[in-house]
Amino acid sequence: MAAAALAAGIVTSNAQVYSQNIVGYQTVPLTAGFTMVANQMDVDGTGTNNNIATVMGTNLPNGTIVEAWNGASFASTKWSASGQKWSASNGLITNSMQPGVGFFVSSPVATNITEVGNVLIGTNNLTITPGFQVVSVTVPESGGIQTVFGYTPTKNDVVEVWNGTSFASHKWGGASWSGGGEPILAPGEAVFLNAVGATNWTQVFTNN
């Protein structure tokens, strides 16, 4: 994916995003197998009305599977190219399509999806609960989860970054991250966060 910039002033890395009014698209690559994905182009600017149809589109390999995490297990749905429909739809999958959270995609072949919509500018709050959850940032930028995106970790928080075949674990020890340093998020990428306690992740983005 080539780097590009929004005309409104948001610069992205490793993603294609174009905009005149903070509206545009980004191309997210899927590997053959599992990819952790985040939708960061909101359908209507509210951050609440995205769904699997608006995020994934219809140009998908037959048998593509989307899996959403409910805190204890996954809910899944499979794409039928011939029928042009998903095998199931539920609130958990819909919730995973909103900016700030994420989901797994299992594709039979390497391909891309194109996310289209609005970039959410301003202050966005994500509620973090104890235990595992799939999270991301709400806009198509790349950077450190703490230093760039403002997550305040609690000691022993663990961020699991998927590399296409396995997870790399980054643990906050109270002063630094183990496991290779601070987790770096790419545009369109989600991660597993195993949080020690409840907190509020406030993300603030401006267009200048």
Coordinates of C-alpha atoms in Angstrom, one line a residue, residues 21 54 81 89 100 129 133 150 162 164 184 192:
N21 CA -13.4 17.0 3.1
T54 CA -20.5 -1.2 4.1
A81 CA -19.8 -15.1 -3.9
S89 CA -25.4 -11.3 10.6
G100 CA -12.0 1.7 17.5
T129 CA -12.9 -3.5 30.1
Q133 CA -10.9 -7.3 23.6
G150 CA -2.7 8.1 23.7
W162 CA -0.9 -10.5 14.8
G164 CA -0.2 -13.2 9.8
I184 CA 3.0 -0.1 16.6
F192 CA -5.9 -8.0 20.9

